Every structure is written in structure tokens, then in C-alpha cells.
Amino acid sequence: MAFWSLSSSLPLLGLLSLLLSHQTSLITSTNTDNVNIQVSDGRVGSNSFVFREAPAFRNGETCGNNLVTDRIHVAMTLDANYLRGTMAAVLSILQHSTCPEDVTFHFLWVRHEHEVFSSIKATFPYLNFKVYRFDVHRVRGLISKSIRQALDQPLNYARIYLANLIPNEVKRVIYLDSDLVMVDDIAKLWKVDLGDKVLAAPEYCQANFTVYFTEAFWSDPYMPRTFEGRKPCYFNTGVLVMDVDKWRHGNYTKKVEDWMVLQKQKRIYQLGSLPPFLLVLAGNIMPIDHRWNQHGLGGDNVEGKCRELHPGPISLLHWSGKGKPWLRLDSRKPCSVDHLWDPYDLYRSSRHSFEE
């Protein structure tokens, strides 16, 4: 599967035109069955829209015998508020996978929502997936108010408990946020070498690491010592490859929780579930190519202003930040990068839709 590459010689407008024309020819649905679900801006609500049924993606000739050992495990949260994003993410993963039937999805949700479950089943009739209930009581007392309300939702912390929720036979899993699309074969990400590390993710050592923690943290005589013996760098927790056994045996859930308890006593950071991950693992993960998380496309956490793509190859586009592409597209005030998400939108009202 070819990957995208952005350089100064290829203007963004040209890239958009190329992508949209490519998607139109590549995605063709011969089944016009629709899935009825009440949604508004991607959430369950009062306005009625319809998700299209996705094509049935089949394995290529080079795939294995669909054995357990061939399976790729992907974990995501499942929430009515981000359902539209989840649909697009799943479609993008299947579409660009050489062996889509080898991908198993593990969805985490806080409660059974019949309409959400039914929409997944009907939109992706051939999807291999399981759903697990995340007990919000496990984390609710540990959550501190952050700079954006969406970051305070219990489901945003579910990735910390992922290893405790999925089956014991799953030894490795890819965790993905719902506001992204994959534009490369996920098998390449699955096969990254973790070495002796528990996590793999792109690292951004050029980022100012100190801004992720408050003055109360850095002025404390003991807390900054947690980084002794490692060179801490920022990494985004929306794209993670996890060695599940190492996470379990290393008791990493408890290590992250310990920092969340301290945060309740003495405010040492501002941003949701990210900082405790950094406190435990920054400087001790397996760094992978930046192409696997072109993040920040949703702008900052306050205003969500438009951002351009970073130069270089791209395998995954991630709208982390306040601005979400489906909301900006519906408002008719999209950023240029939002048009890269649009072809994966399974919303009935989408401008770019499957041919019928």
C-alpha cells in the first residue's frame, strides 16, 4: 500500500484534488441499504440522518489463513458523541488494509447504547468486533478538571485500563482515537518493533516538554526526579502500540493512577489523561516514525484554529485538538485539512458519498 508524502512541490490544493478523485474511483458501494440512527453533528440527537453501509472489504491473495496468530487487534472507544468519527476511522482502516478480514476491533463504552451498537453492525456487517463496558466508577474520583470539558469525560481515560478489559489472549493492541483516519496499511504499524518497551508511539522531542506540567510540579523538590535516568519527550496518546502483557505485568495502570491521585491533591498539570502517561512513560517508549500520527489537525484545545500539514510522509491523519472535521464541514467553515477526512465520512448527508 502506497503512502502519502507532502512536500513543497505538491501544494495542498493539488493533494486534496488527487485524494478526492482517488477516493471516488476507489470506493464504490453496490449495496444501497441504509442504517437508520438518530444523530446530530455525529451524535445521537433530534435530527435524523442515515449512515451508509460500507463495502465488504476482503483479504488480498498475500494474506494468511485468517488464523488467530494473523489477527491485528485495534482498540477504540465507542461513544455517540464521536460515532461519526469512529465510522470514518474504521472505514479508513479497512479500506487501506491488505488483509482487512484479519483486523479485530475492540470497542470500549460506558454503557450499552442500542442505536450505536446497531449502527456499527449495520454499517459494517462483516466487521470483526467486540464491545466491552468500561466502569466509569473506576476513574471518576480520579479525574481533575482540565482546560477542555471533552478531556474530562471518563471514556477519555479508558485507554489506561485497556489491558484489564480486553481478553488475556490478546498480547498486542493498537489503540486509536476516534478523530483520525488511516491512509496506509495498518499492518505496517502492527509490525513495529517494540523491543523491551511497553509502548510504541511517535516522539516529539523538539516540543517544549515543560509546558505539560505546572509550576507546582517543577518547583517541587521531589516530583521532577521521576524523569531521572531518561530523556522525556512528548508523545500523543491517541495512537499507541501496546504490549499488553508488559502493561499488565508492569502494573502500569496503577502507576498512572498514582499520579492522578497526586494531581487531585496538588494540581501539577492541566491536560486530562495525557500528563500522567508522560509522567510514567515519557522517555521510555519505542519511538516510531512521525508519519503514524500527523496530529494537531484540530488546532489547539481552546480555539481549535486551522493548522496545516507538516511536511513529510503521512500514514495517519489525526484531528486532535478542539476542532473536529465533521463539525467544521457541517458549519461550512472547514479548514483545508478537513477535506482529507471528508471522503471517509459515511454520513448520509455527506457531499462526497459512495456511488449508487
mmCIF file of C-alpha atoms in Angstrom:
data_model
loop_
_atom_site.group_PDB
_atom_site.id
_atom_site.type_symbol
_atom_site.label_atom_id
_atom_site.label_comp_id
_atom_site.label_asym_id
_atom_site.label_seq_id
_atom_site.Cartn_x
_atom_site.Cartn_y
_atom_site.Cartn_z
ATOM 1 C CA MET A 1 0.000 0.000 0.000
ATOM 2 C CA ALA A 2 1.456 3.315 -1.016
ATOM 3 C CA PHE A 3 1.690 6.114 1.496
ATOM 4 C CA TRP A 4 1.189 9.826 1.131
ATOM 5 C CA SER A 5 4.035 12.280 1.069
ATOM 6 C CA LEU A 6 3.689 16.029 1.387
ATOM 7 C CA SER A 7 6.426 18.304 0.090
ATOM 8 C CA SER A 8 6.749 21.876 -1.007
ATOM 9 C CA SER A 9 6.496 20.737 -4.618
ATOM 10 C CA LEU A 10 2.962 19.436 -4.087
ATOM 11 C CA PRO A 11 0.575 22.198 -2.960
ATOM 12 C CA LEU A 12 -2.138 21.188 -0.519
ATOM 13 C CA LEU A 13 -4.884 22.012 -3.020
ATOM 14 C CA GLY A 14 -3.363 19.610 -5.523
ATOM 15 C CA LEU A 15 -3.121 16.926 -2.857
ATOM 16 C CA LEU A 16 -6.777 17.406 -1.997
ATOM 17 C CA SER A 17 -7.854 17.119 -5.622
ATOM 18 C CA LEU A 18 -5.771 13.997 -6.081
ATOM 19 C CA LEU A 19 -7.161 12.406 -2.935
ATOM 20 C CA LEU A 20 -10.794 13.166 -3.685
ATOM 21 C CA SER A 21 -10.617 11.869 -7.237
ATOM 22 C CA HIS A 22 -8.814 8.765 -5.989
ATOM 23 C CA GLN A 23 -11.431 8.106 -3.335
ATOM 24 C CA THR A 24 -14.311 8.498 -5.754
ATOM 25 C CA SER A 25 -12.890 5.831 -8.026
ATOM 26 C CA LEU A 26 -11.754 3.525 -5.214
ATOM 27 C CA ILE A 27 -14.854 3.384 -3.018
ATOM 28 C CA THR A 28 -17.916 2.053 -4.789
ATOM 29 C CA SER A 29 -20.828 0.525 -2.954
ATOM 30 C CA THR A 30 -23.127 -1.884 -4.769
ATOM 31 C CA ASN A 31 -25.370 -2.171 -1.723
ATOM 32 C CA THR A 32 -27.602 0.818 -1.030
ATOM 33 C CA ASP A 33 -29.053 -0.419 2.255
ATOM 34 C CA ASN A 34 -29.095 2.317 4.866
ATOM 35 C CA VAL A 35 -28.794 2.319 8.628
ATOM 36 C CA ASN A 36 -31.357 4.417 10.458
ATOM 37 C CA ILE A 37 -29.992 6.190 13.516
ATOM 38 C CA GLN A 38 -30.809 9.495 15.148
ATOM 39 C CA VAL A 39 -27.768 11.735 15.087
ATOM 40 C CA SER A 40 -26.902 15.400 15.169
ATOM 41 C CA ASP A 41 -23.368 16.503 14.249
ATOM 42 C CA GLY A 42 -22.257 12.915 14.721
ATOM 43 C CA ARG A 43 -24.162 12.377 17.984
ATOM 44 C CA VAL A 44 -27.410 10.741 18.906
ATOM 45 C CA GLY A 45 -29.941 13.556 18.913
ATOM 46 C CA SER A 46 -33.034 15.052 17.395
ATOM 47 C CA ASN A 47 -32.109 15.338 13.704
ATOM 48 C CA SER A 48 -32.426 12.215 11.581
ATOM 49 C CA PHE A 49 -29.530 11.245 9.302
ATOM 50 C CA VAL A 50 -28.505 7.934 7.855
ATOM 51 C CA PHE A 51 -25.179 6.116 7.770
ATOM 52 C CA ARG A 52 -24.409 4.230 4.599
ATOM 53 C CA GLU A 53 -23.430 0.608 4.610
ATOM 54 C CA ALA A 54 -19.742 0.255 3.855
ATOM 55 C CA PRO A 55 -18.480 -2.121 1.158
ATOM 56 C CA ALA A 56 -17.370 -5.594 2.173
ATOM 57 C CA PHE A 57 -13.578 -5.453 2.270
ATOM 58 C CA ARG A 58 -11.893 -8.812 1.601
ATOM 59 C CA ASN A 59 -8.382 -10.133 2.147
ATOM 60 C CA GLY A 60 -5.835 -9.961 -0.638
ATOM 61 C CA GLU A 61 -4.081 -13.002 -2.079
ATOM 62 C CA THR A 62 -0.995 -12.455 0.077
ATOM 63 C CA CYS A 63 -2.913 -12.783 3.361
ATOM 64 C CA GLY A 64 -2.620 -15.795 5.645
ATOM 65 C CA ASN A 65 -5.251 -18.348 6.566
ATOM 66 C CA ASN A 66 -7.051 -15.967 8.912
ATOM 67 C CA LEU A 67 -5.563 -17.733 11.930
ATOM 68 C CA VAL A 68 -5.565 -16.239 15.415
ATOM 69 C CA THR A 69 -1.847 -15.509 15.021
ATOM 70 C CA ASP A 70 -2.566 -13.401 11.933
ATOM 71 C CA ARG A 71 -5.010 -11.101 13.678
ATOM 72 C CA ILE A 72 -4.423 -7.394 14.173
ATOM 73 C CA HIS A 73 -6.131 -6.012 17.273
ATOM 74 C CA VAL A 74 -7.355 -2.397 17.275
ATOM 75 C CA ALA A 75 -8.944 -0.747 20.316
ATOM 76 C CA MET A 76 -11.113 2.370 20.192
ATOM 77 C CA THR A 77 -13.688 3.993 22.436
ATOM 78 C CA LEU A 78 -17.305 3.929 21.294
ATOM 79 C CA ASP A 79 -19.422 6.947 22.112
ATOM 80 C CA ALA A 80 -22.480 8.508 20.482
ATOM 81 C CA ASN A 81 -20.781 11.909 20.602
ATOM 82 C CA TYR A 82 -17.944 10.683 18.364
ATOM 83 C CA LEU A 83 -19.791 7.994 16.404
ATOM 84 C CA ARG A 84 -19.368 9.807 13.108
ATOM 85 C CA GLY A 85 -15.631 9.964 13.647
ATOM 86 C CA THR A 86 -15.461 6.300 14.654
ATOM 87 C CA MET A 87 -17.268 5.273 11.478
ATOM 88 C CA ALA A 88 -14.793 7.204 9.340
ATOM 89 C CA ALA A 89 -11.798 5.791 11.221
ATOM 90 C CA VAL A 90 -12.967 2.184 10.848
ATOM 91 C CA LEU A 91 -13.675 2.681 7.153
ATOM 92 C CA SER A 92 -10.226 4.157 6.555
ATOM 93 C CA ILE A 93 -8.513 1.258 8.346
ATOM 94 C CA LEU A 94 -10.388 -1.391 6.371
ATOM 95 C CA GLN A 95 -10.053 0.390 3.053
ATOM 96 C CA HIS A 96 -6.266 0.713 3.238
ATOM 97 C CA SER A 97 -5.620 -2.713 4.736
ATOM 98 C CA THR A 98 -4.253 -5.513 2.586
ATOM 99 C CA CYS A 99 -5.872 -8.033 4.945
ATOM 100 C CA PRO A 100 -8.987 -6.275 6.341
ATOM 101 C CA GLU A 101 -10.580 -9.543 7.478
ATOM 102 C CA ASP A 102 -7.627 -10.060 9.828
ATOM 103 C CA VAL A 103 -8.431 -6.889 11.787
ATOM 104 C CA THR A 104 -10.398 -7.264 15.029
ATOM 105 C CA PHE A 105 -11.808 -4.155 16.705
ATOM 106 C CA HIS A 106 -12.194 -3.881 20.469
ATOM 107 C CA PHE A 107 -14.627 -1.085 21.349
ATOM 108 C CA LEU A 108 -14.837 0.352 24.870
ATOM 109 C CA TRP A 109 -18.018 2.091 26.006
ATOM 110 C CA VAL A 110 -19.524 3.228 29.294
ATOM 111 C CA ARG A 111 -22.970 1.755 28.746
ATOM 112 C CA HIS A 112 -24.916 -0.270 26.218
ATOM 113 C CA GLU A 113 -26.404 2.049 23.604
ATOM 114 C CA HIS A 114 -28.619 0.055 21.277
ATOM 115 C CA GLU A 115 -28.613 2.590 18.443
ATOM 116 C CA VAL A 116 -24.823 2.890 18.497
ATOM 117 C CA PHE A 117 -24.349 -0.884 18.521
ATOM 118 C CA SER A 118 -26.916 -1.385 15.766
ATOM 119 C CA SER A 119 -25.332 1.262 13.580
ATOM 120 C CA ILE A 120 -21.917 -0.405 13.789
ATOM 121 C CA LYS A 121 -23.430 -3.796 12.961
ATOM 122 C CA ALA A 122 -25.446 -2.498 10.032
ATOM 123 C CA THR A 123 -22.833 -0.134 8.607
ATOM 124 C CA PHE A 124 -20.107 -2.797 8.766
ATOM 125 C CA PRO A 125 -21.947 -6.158 8.512
ATOM 126 C CA TYR A 126 -18.700 -8.109 8.092
ATOM 127 C CA LEU A 127 -16.708 -6.352 10.813
ATOM 128 C CA ASN A 128 -14.908 -8.462 13.405
ATOM 129 C CA PHE A 129 -15.510 -6.625 16.673
ATOM 130 C CA LYS A 130 -16.208 -6.980 20.374
ATOM 131 C CA VAL A 131 -17.573 -4.440 22.845
ATOM 132 C CA TYR A 132 -16.506 -4.056 26.476
ATOM 133 C CA ARG A 133 -18.073 -1.988 29.233
ATOM 134 C CA PHE A 134 -15.735 0.451 30.934
ATOM 135 C CA ASP A 135 -16.755 1.035 34.554
ATOM 136 C CA VAL A 136 -16.597 4.801 34.994
ATOM 137 C CA HIS A 137 -16.589 4.438 38.766
ATOM 138 C CA ARG A 138 -13.047 3.138 38.491
ATOM 139 C CA VAL A 139 -11.811 6.521 37.324
ATOM 140 C CA ARG A 140 -14.460 9.122 38.140
ATOM 141 C CA GLY A 141 -12.956 10.024 41.507
ATOM 142 C CA LEU A 142 -9.514 10.436 39.918
ATOM 143 C CA ILE A 143 -10.449 12.918 37.176
ATOM 144 C CA SER A 144 -9.373 16.530 37.657
ATOM 145 C CA LYS A 145 -10.919 19.406 35.749
ATOM 146 C CA SER A 146 -8.849 20.282 32.672
ATOM 147 C CA ILE A 147 -8.819 23.130 30.163
ATOM 148 C CA ARG A 148 -11.445 21.478 27.907
ATOM 149 C CA GLN A 149 -14.580 19.662 29.039
ATOM 150 C CA ALA A 150 -14.216 16.880 26.464
ATOM 151 C CA LEU A 151 -10.937 15.883 28.116
ATOM 152 C CA ASP A 152 -12.728 15.326 31.432
ATOM 153 C CA GLN A 153 -15.025 12.567 30.188
ATOM 154 C CA PRO A 154 -14.369 9.177 31.847
ATOM 155 C CA LEU A 155 -14.122 7.427 28.481
ATOM 156 C CA ASN A 156 -11.098 9.590 27.694
ATOM 157 C CA TYR A 157 -9.298 7.644 30.434
ATOM 158 C CA ALA A 158 -10.347 4.183 29.258
ATOM 159 C CA ARG A 159 -7.019 3.609 27.471
ATOM 160 C CA ILE A 160 -5.347 3.449 30.894
ATOM 161 C CA TYR A 161 -7.471 0.370 31.692
ATOM 162 C CA LEU A 162 -7.374 -1.190 28.240
ATOM 163 C CA ALA A 163 -5.145 -4.117 29.249
ATOM 164 C CA ASN A 164 -7.614 -5.024 32.013
ATOM 165 C CA LEU A 165 -10.627 -5.004 29.691
ATOM 166 C CA ILE A 166 -9.595 -6.972 26.614
ATOM 167 C CA PRO A 167 -9.109 -10.773 26.655
ATOM 168 C CA ASN A 168 -5.913 -12.240 28.126
ATOM 169 C CA GLU A 169 -5.048 -13.926 24.839
ATOM 170 C CA VAL A 170 -4.567 -10.509 23.202
ATOM 171 C CA LYS A 171 -0.852 -9.836 23.590
ATOM 172 C CA ARG A 172 -0.534 -6.681 21.496
ATOM 173 C CA VAL A 173 -3.051 -3.981 20.624
ATOM 174 C CA ILE A 174 -3.138 -0.713 18.686
ATOM 175 C CA TYR A 175 -5.089 1.990 20.493
ATOM 176 C CA LEU A 176 -6.570 4.708 18.254
ATOM 177 C CA ASP A 177 -8.628 7.828 18.940
ATOM 178 C CA SER A 178 -11.874 8.322 17.019
ATOM 179 C CA ASP A 179 -10.899 11.612 15.351
ATOM 180 C CA LEU A 180 -8.430 10.198 12.850
ATOM 181 C CA VAL A 181 -8.175 8.383 9.530
ATOM 182 C CA MET A 182 -5.621 5.820 8.418
ATOM 183 C CA VAL A 183 -4.182 6.306 4.920
ATOM 184 C CA ASP A 184 -1.739 3.389 4.954
ATOM 185 C CA ASP A 185 -1.864 -0.329 5.718
ATOM 186 C CA ILE A 186 -2.346 -0.783 9.464
ATOM 187 C CA ALA A 187 -0.288 -3.995 9.275
ATOM 188 C CA LYS A 188 2.822 -1.812 8.991
ATOM 189 C CA LEU A 189 2.010 -0.143 12.306
ATOM 190 C CA TRP A 190 1.149 -3.503 13.856
ATOM 191 C CA LYS A 191 4.571 -4.906 12.993
ATOM 192 C CA VAL A 192 6.685 -2.154 14.565
ATOM 193 C CA ASP A 193 9.430 -3.472 16.828
ATOM 194 C CA LEU A 194 8.631 -2.722 20.466
ATOM 195 C CA GLY A 195 11.919 -4.144 21.718
ATOM 196 C CA ASP A 196 11.686 -4.303 25.512
ATOM 197 C CA LYS A 197 9.262 -1.358 25.710
ATOM 198 C CA VAL A 198 5.624 -1.440 26.737
ATOM 199 C CA LEU A 199 4.509 1.268 24.271
ATOM 200 C CA ALA A 200 5.464 2.499 20.824
ATOM 201 C CA ALA A 201 4.408 5.917 19.506
ATOM 202 C CA PRO A 202 5.889 8.863 17.606
ATOM 203 C CA GLU A 203 8.005 11.037 19.901
ATOM 204 C CA TYR A 204 8.320 14.823 19.546
ATOM 205 C CA CYS A 205 11.487 15.774 21.383
ATOM 206 C CA GLN A 206 11.531 19.247 19.826
ATOM 207 C CA ALA A 207 8.332 20.139 21.727
ATOM 208 C CA ASN A 208 8.660 22.152 24.946
ATOM 209 C CA PHE A 209 8.092 19.370 27.461
ATOM 210 C CA THR A 210 7.907 21.703 30.452
ATOM 211 C CA VAL A 211 4.558 23.202 29.360
ATOM 212 C CA TYR A 212 2.714 19.974 30.096
ATOM 213 C CA PHE A 213 3.177 20.462 33.843
ATOM 214 C CA THR A 214 2.532 23.327 36.202
ATOM 215 C CA GLU A 215 4.963 25.413 38.204
ATOM 216 C CA ALA A 216 3.828 23.479 41.261
ATOM 217 C CA PHE A 217 5.293 20.351 39.687
ATOM 218 C CA TRP A 218 8.601 21.790 38.510
ATOM 219 C CA SER A 219 9.211 23.703 41.759
ATOM 220 C CA ASP A 220 8.649 20.615 43.891
ATOM 221 C CA PRO A 221 11.958 19.220 45.233
ATOM 222 C CA TYR A 222 10.980 15.611 44.527
ATOM 223 C CA MET A 223 8.437 15.234 41.702
ATOM 224 C CA PRO A 224 10.690 16.207 38.747
ATOM 225 C CA ARG A 225 13.059 13.454 39.828
ATOM 226 C CA THR A 226 10.653 10.967 38.296
ATOM 227 C CA PHE A 227 12.367 11.758 34.967
ATOM 228 C CA GLU A 228 15.863 10.962 36.233
ATOM 229 C CA GLY A 229 17.633 8.418 34.073
ATOM 230 C CA ARG A 230 15.516 9.113 30.993
ATOM 231 C CA LYS A 231 15.187 11.850 28.403
ATOM 232 C CA PRO A 232 11.472 12.692 28.474
ATOM 233 C CA CYS A 233 9.809 13.682 25.205
ATOM 234 C CA TYR A 234 6.186 14.475 24.404
ATOM 235 C CA PHE A 235 4.138 11.767 22.704
ATOM 236 C CA ASN A 236 0.461 11.824 21.760
ATOM 237 C CA THR A 237 -1.647 9.104 23.381
ATOM 238 C CA GLY A 238 -4.176 8.960 20.519
ATOM 239 C CA VAL A 239 -2.026 6.462 18.600
ATOM 240 C CA LEU A 240 -0.327 3.774 20.691
ATOM 241 C CA VAL A 241 1.023 0.295 20.055
ATOM 242 C CA MET A 242 0.886 -1.562 23.371
ATOM 243 C CA ASP A 243 2.499 -4.765 24.605
ATOM 244 C CA VAL A 244 -0.478 -5.830 26.703
ATOM 245 C CA ASP A 245 1.395 -8.422 28.750
ATOM 246 C CA LYS A 246 4.132 -5.947 29.681
ATOM 247 C CA TRP A 247 1.495 -3.388 30.666
ATOM 248 C CA ARG A 248 -0.231 -5.904 32.910
ATOM 249 C CA HIS A 249 2.907 -7.335 34.484
ATOM 250 C CA GLY A 250 4.441 -3.897 34.972
ATOM 251 C CA ASN A 251 1.289 -2.681 36.761
ATOM 252 C CA TYR A 252 1.239 0.440 34.594
ATOM 253 C CA THR A 253 -2.418 1.155 35.284
ATOM 254 C CA LYS A 254 -1.604 1.617 38.973
ATOM 255 C CA LYS A 255 1.441 3.759 38.143
ATOM 256 C CA VAL A 256 -0.696 6.133 36.061
ATOM 257 C CA GLU A 257 -3.421 6.186 38.709
ATOM 258 C CA ASP A 258 -0.897 7.145 41.403
ATOM 259 C CA TRP A 259 -0.086 10.367 39.550
ATOM 260 C CA MET A 260 -3.798 11.080 39.104
ATOM 261 C CA VAL A 261 -4.272 10.778 42.860
ATOM 262 C CA LEU A 262 -1.417 13.229 43.409
ATOM 263 C CA GLN A 263 -2.977 15.594 40.876
ATOM 264 C CA LYS A 264 -6.144 15.718 42.988
ATOM 265 C CA GLN A 265 -4.064 16.798 45.977
ATOM 266 C CA LYS A 266 -1.720 19.219 44.248
ATOM 267 C CA ARG A 267 -2.517 20.474 40.757
ATOM 268 C CA ILE A 268 0.526 19.516 38.703
ATOM 269 C CA TYR A 269 -0.909 19.504 35.145
ATOM 270 C CA GLN A 270 -3.795 20.889 33.064
ATOM 271 C CA LEU A 271 -4.492 18.376 30.289
ATOM 272 C CA GLY A 272 -6.716 15.357 31.003
ATOM 273 C CA SER A 273 -5.243 11.874 30.617
ATOM 274 C CA LEU A 274 -2.058 12.806 28.716
ATOM 275 C CA PRO A 275 0.215 14.113 31.531
ATOM 276 C CA PRO A 276 0.045 11.026 33.770
ATOM 277 C CA PHE A 277 1.037 8.935 30.745
ATOM 278 C CA LEU A 278 4.006 11.241 30.218
ATOM 279 C CA LEU A 279 4.985 11.086 33.872
ATOM 280 C CA VAL A 280 5.132 7.288 33.774
ATOM 281 C CA LEU A 281 6.423 6.617 30.266
ATOM 282 C CA ALA A 282 7.962 9.694 28.599
ATOM 283 C CA GLY A 283 11.496 8.813 27.570
ATOM 284 C CA ASN A 284 10.824 5.112 27.997
ATOM 285 C CA ILE A 285 8.798 4.194 24.893
ATOM 286 C CA MET A 286 9.828 2.895 21.484
ATOM 287 C CA PRO A 287 9.775 5.909 19.147
ATOM 288 C CA ILE A 288 8.295 5.289 15.700
ATOM 289 C CA ASP A 289 8.081 7.359 12.538
ATOM 290 C CA HIS A 290 6.090 10.600 12.774
ATOM 291 C CA ARG A 291 4.100 9.538 9.722
ATOM 292 C CA TRP A 292 1.967 7.414 12.067
ATOM 293 C CA ASN A 293 0.469 10.407 13.853
ATOM 294 C CA GLN A 294 0.094 13.643 11.916
ATOM 295 C CA HIS A 295 -1.674 15.099 14.955
ATOM 296 C CA GLY A 296 -2.919 18.536 15.944
ATOM 297 C CA LEU A 297 -5.149 18.958 12.878
ATOM 298 C CA GLY A 298 -7.989 20.012 15.185
ATOM 299 C CA GLY A 299 -5.986 23.007 16.355
ATOM 300 C CA ASP A 300 -5.347 23.841 19.998
ATOM 301 C CA ASN A 301 -7.545 22.871 22.942
ATOM 302 C CA VAL A 302 -9.078 26.336 23.334
ATOM 303 C CA GLU A 303 -9.952 27.777 19.918
ATOM 304 C CA GLY A 304 -9.349 24.905 17.502
ATOM 305 C CA LYS A 305 -7.906 27.136 14.785
ATOM 306 C CA CYS A 306 -6.883 25.678 11.434
ATOM 307 C CA ARG A 307 -3.463 24.114 11.069
ATOM 308 C CA GLU A 308 -1.549 22.970 8.024
ATOM 309 C CA LEU A 309 0.029 19.569 7.493
ATOM 310 C CA HIS A 310 3.638 19.076 8.469
ATOM 311 C CA PRO A 311 5.917 18.183 5.542
ATOM 312 C CA GLY A 312 6.897 14.562 5.065
ATOM 313 C CA PRO A 313 5.222 11.176 4.520
ATOM 314 C CA ILE A 314 1.803 10.615 6.094
ATOM 315 C CA SER A 315 0.240 7.320 7.145
ATOM 316 C CA LEU A 316 -2.310 8.627 9.662
ATOM 317 C CA LEU A 317 -4.140 11.959 9.979
ATOM 318 C CA HIS A 318 -5.289 12.938 13.469
ATOM 319 C CA TRP A 319 -7.647 15.802 14.342
ATOM 320 C CA SER A 320 -6.534 16.081 17.973
ATOM 321 C CA GLY A 321 -7.463 19.426 19.490
ATOM 322 C CA LYS A 322 -10.790 21.196 19.784
ATOM 323 C CA GLY A 323 -11.783 21.338 16.098
ATOM 324 C CA LYS A 324 -13.344 18.197 14.627
ATOM 325 C CA PRO A 325 -13.629 17.840 10.850
ATOM 326 C CA TRP A 326 -17.286 16.765 10.747
ATOM 327 C CA LEU A 327 -18.360 19.789 12.780
ATOM 328 C CA ARG A 328 -16.329 22.241 10.713
ATOM 329 C CA LEU A 329 -17.527 20.722 7.440
ATOM 330 C CA ASP A 330 -21.162 20.901 8.547
ATOM 331 C CA SER A 331 -20.722 24.518 9.620
ATOM 332 C CA ARG A 332 -19.455 25.286 6.089
ATOM 333 C CA LYS A 333 -16.312 26.719 7.652
ATOM 334 C CA PRO A 334 -13.893 23.842 7.117
ATOM 335 C CA CYS A 335 -10.144 24.005 7.312
ATOM 336 C CA SER A 336 -8.307 22.789 4.224
ATOM 337 C CA VAL A 337 -7.175 19.609 6.009
ATOM 338 C CA ASP A 338 -10.788 18.692 6.802
ATOM 339 C CA HIS A 339 -11.323 17.807 3.152
ATOM 340 C CA LEU A 340 -8.896 14.917 3.679
ATOM 341 C CA TRP A 341 -11.313 13.424 6.230
ATOM 342 C CA ASP A 342 -14.446 14.059 4.172
ATOM 343 C CA PRO A 343 -14.137 11.096 1.733
ATOM 344 C CA TYR A 344 -14.325 8.658 4.662
ATOM 345 C CA ASP A 345 -17.492 10.194 6.084
ATOM 346 C CA LEU A 346 -20.327 7.637 5.988
ATOM 347 C CA TYR A 347 -22.948 10.190 6.914
ATOM 348 C CA ARG A 348 -25.904 10.144 4.543
ATOM 349 C CA SER A 349 -25.724 13.924 4.230
ATOM 350 C CA SER A 350 -22.056 13.924 3.145
ATOM 351 C CA ARG A 351 -21.214 15.769 -0.051
ATOM 352 C CA HIS A 352 -18.700 13.115 -1.081
ATOM 353 C CA SER A 353 -20.642 9.874 -0.990
ATOM 354 C CA PHE A 354 -20.452 6.370 -2.373
ATOM 355 C CA GLU A 355 -21.686 5.929 -5.909
ATOM 356 C CA GLU A 356 -25.006 4.186 -6.077
#
